[in-house]
Short mmCIF file of C-alpha atoms and ligand atoms in Angstrom, two decimals:
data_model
loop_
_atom_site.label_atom_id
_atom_site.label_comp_id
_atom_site.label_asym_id
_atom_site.label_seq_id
_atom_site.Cartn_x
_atom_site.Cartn_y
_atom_site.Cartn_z
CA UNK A 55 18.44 -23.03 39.15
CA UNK A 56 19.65 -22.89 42.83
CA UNK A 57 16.20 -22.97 43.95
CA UNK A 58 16.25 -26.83 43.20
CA UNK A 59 18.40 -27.47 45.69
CA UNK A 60 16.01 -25.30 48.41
CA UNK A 61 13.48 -27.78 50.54
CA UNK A 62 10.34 -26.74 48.41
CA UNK A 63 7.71 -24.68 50.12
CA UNK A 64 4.70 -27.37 49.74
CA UNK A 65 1.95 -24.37 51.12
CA UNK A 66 2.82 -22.29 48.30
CA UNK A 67 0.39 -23.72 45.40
CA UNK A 68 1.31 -22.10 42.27
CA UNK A 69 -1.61 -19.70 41.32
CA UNK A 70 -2.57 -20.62 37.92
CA UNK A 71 -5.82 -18.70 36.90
CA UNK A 72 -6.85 -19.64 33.61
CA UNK A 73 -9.92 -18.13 31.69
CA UNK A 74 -10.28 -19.96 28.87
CA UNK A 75 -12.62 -18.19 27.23
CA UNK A 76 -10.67 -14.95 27.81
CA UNK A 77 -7.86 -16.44 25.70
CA UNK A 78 -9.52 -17.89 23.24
CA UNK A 79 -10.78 -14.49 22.80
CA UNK A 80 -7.09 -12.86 22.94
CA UNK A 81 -5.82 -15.06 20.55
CA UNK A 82 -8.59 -14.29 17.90
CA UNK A 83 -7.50 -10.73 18.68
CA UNK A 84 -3.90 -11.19 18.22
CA UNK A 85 -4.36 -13.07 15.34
CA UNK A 86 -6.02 -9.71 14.00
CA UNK A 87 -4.27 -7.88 15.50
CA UNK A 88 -0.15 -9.34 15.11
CA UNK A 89 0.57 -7.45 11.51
CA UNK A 90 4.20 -5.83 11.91
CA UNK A 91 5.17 -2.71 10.11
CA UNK A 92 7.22 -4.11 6.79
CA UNK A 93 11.28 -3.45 6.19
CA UNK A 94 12.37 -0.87 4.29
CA UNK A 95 13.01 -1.53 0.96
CA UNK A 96 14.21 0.17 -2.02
CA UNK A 97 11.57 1.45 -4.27
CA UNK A 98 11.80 2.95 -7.65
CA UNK A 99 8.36 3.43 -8.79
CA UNK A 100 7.23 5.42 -6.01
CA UNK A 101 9.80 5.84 -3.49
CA UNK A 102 7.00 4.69 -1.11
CA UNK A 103 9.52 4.22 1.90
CA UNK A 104 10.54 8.18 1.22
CA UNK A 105 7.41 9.14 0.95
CA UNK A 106 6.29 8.10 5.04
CA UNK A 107 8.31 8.66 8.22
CA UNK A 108 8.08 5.38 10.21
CA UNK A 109 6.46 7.28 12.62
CA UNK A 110 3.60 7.76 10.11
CA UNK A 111 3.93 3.92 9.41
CA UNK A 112 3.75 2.96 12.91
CA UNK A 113 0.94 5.13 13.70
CA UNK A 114 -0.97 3.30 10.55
CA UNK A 115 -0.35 0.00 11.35
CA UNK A 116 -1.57 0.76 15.21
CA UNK A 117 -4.46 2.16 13.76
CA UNK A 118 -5.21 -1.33 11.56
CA UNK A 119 -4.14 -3.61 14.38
CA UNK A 120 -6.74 -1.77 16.44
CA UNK A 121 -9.45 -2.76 14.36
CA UNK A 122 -11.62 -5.35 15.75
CA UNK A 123 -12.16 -8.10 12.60
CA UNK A 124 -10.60 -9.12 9.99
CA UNK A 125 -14.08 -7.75 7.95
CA UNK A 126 -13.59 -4.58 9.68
CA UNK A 127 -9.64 -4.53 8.26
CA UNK A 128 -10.54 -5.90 4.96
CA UNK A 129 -13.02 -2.94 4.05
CA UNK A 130 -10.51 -0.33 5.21
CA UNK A 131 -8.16 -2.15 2.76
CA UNK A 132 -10.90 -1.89 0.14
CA UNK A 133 -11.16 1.88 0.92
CA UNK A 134 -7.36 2.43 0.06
CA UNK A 135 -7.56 0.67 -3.32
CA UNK A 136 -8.94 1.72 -6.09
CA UNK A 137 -9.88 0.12 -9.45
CA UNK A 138 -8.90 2.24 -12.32
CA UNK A 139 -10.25 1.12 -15.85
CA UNK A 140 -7.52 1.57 -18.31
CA UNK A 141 -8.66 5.01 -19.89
CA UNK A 142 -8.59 4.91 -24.13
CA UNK A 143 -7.34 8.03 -25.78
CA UNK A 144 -9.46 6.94 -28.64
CA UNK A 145 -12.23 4.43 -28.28
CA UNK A 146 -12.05 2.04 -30.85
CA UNK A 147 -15.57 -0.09 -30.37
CA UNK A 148 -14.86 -1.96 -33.03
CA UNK A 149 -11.63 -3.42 -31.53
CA UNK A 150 -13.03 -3.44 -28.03
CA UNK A 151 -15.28 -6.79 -29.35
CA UNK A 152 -12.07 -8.69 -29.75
CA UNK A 153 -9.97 -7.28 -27.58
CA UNK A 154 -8.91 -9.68 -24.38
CA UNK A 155 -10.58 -9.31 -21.31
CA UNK A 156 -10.54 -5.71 -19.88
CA UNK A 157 -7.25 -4.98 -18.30
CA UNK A 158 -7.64 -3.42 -14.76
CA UNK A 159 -4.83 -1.93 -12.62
CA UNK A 160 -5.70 -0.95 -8.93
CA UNK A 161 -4.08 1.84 -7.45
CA UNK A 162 -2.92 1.93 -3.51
CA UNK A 163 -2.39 4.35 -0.97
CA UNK A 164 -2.10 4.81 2.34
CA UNK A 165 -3.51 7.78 4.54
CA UNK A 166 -1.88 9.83 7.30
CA UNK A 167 -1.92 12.48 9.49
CA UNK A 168 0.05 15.20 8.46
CA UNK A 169 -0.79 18.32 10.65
CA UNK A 170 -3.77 17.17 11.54
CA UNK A 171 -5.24 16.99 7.59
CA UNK A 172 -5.45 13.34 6.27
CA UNK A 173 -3.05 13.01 3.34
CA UNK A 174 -3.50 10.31 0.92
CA UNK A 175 -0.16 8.90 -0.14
CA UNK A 176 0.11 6.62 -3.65
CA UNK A 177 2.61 3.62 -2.73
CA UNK A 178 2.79 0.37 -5.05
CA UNK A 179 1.85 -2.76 -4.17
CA UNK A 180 4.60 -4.37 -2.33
CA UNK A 181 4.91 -0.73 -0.25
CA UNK A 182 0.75 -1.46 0.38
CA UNK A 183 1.64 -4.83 1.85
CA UNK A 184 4.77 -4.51 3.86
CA UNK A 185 2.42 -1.03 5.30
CA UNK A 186 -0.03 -3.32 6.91
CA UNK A 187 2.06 -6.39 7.42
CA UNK A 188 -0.30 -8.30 4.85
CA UNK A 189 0.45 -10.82 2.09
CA UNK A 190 -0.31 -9.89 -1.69
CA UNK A 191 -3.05 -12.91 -1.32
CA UNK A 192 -4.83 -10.97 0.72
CA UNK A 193 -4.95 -8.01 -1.40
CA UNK A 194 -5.74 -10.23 -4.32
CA UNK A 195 -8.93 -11.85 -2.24
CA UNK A 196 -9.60 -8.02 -1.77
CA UNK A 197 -9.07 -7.13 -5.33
CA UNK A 198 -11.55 -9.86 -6.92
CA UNK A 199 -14.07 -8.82 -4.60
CA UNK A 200 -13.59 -5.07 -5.59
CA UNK A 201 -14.18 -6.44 -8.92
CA UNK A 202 -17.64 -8.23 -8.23
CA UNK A 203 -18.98 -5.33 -6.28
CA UNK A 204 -17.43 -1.90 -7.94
CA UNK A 205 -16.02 0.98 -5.78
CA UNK A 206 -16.36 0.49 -2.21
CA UNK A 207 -19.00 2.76 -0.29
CA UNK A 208 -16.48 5.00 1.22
ZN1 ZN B 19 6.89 1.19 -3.71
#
């Protein structure tokens, strides 16, 4: 730098005002708060990257960033899943005794804006994660509580 070489200026303290408290409190919020919008990837089940404009995307994960907790983000992830009990064309009690423990697949989606009406949009799980910028753990921590407790109050 070729201000090294410059006689230093010994009145001009260097203004460092630290809050600590204020960034202790910024870094809880950007730990909440630092989930990127995933890469598009190629999906065959639902073509879940086709089915949002990244503006859409971007617009969602602003919206979850935003939120204050990770509580507060966790039960608006538990509002997008839902568990679905693997429906029986013909109920067979008899083999229900023996059969394993009930299968149950959760179904995601994702909500936006689409002239001004909220539109729910079915996306698989990996499209679910890379949405919010979250790991499948955390949908799985979300997904045995879903399980204890039922349907989310929506
Ligand atoms: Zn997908």
């Amino acid at each position: 730098m070729a201000d090294e070489n410059d006689a230093p200026v010994l009145t001009d303290r260097p203004k460092k005002r630290k809050s600590v408290g204020r960034q202790r409190d910024l870094a809880k919020k950007a730990r909440v708060s630092n989930h990127v919008l995933g890469e598009d990837y190629s999906c065959s089940r639902f073509q879940c990257f086709q089915g949002t404009t990244h503006e859409e995307g971007e617009a969602l994960i602003n919206a979850f960033n935003a939120l204050e907790s990770k509580d507060s983000q966790d039960s608006f992830l538990s509002s997008l899943i839902k568990v679905e009990s693997v429906a029986r064309r013909r109920p067979r009690p008899e083999l229900e005794d023996r059969a394993k423990p009930k299968h149950r697949s959760y179904a995601f989606h994702i909500k936006v804006q689409r002239e001004g009406v909220a539109k729910a949009v079915p996306v698989c799980l990996k499209r679910f994660c890379a949405m919010f910028g979250i790991t499948h753990r955390r949908v799985r921590t979300i997904q045995t509580a879903l399980k204890k407790t039922g349907e989310p109050k929506v």
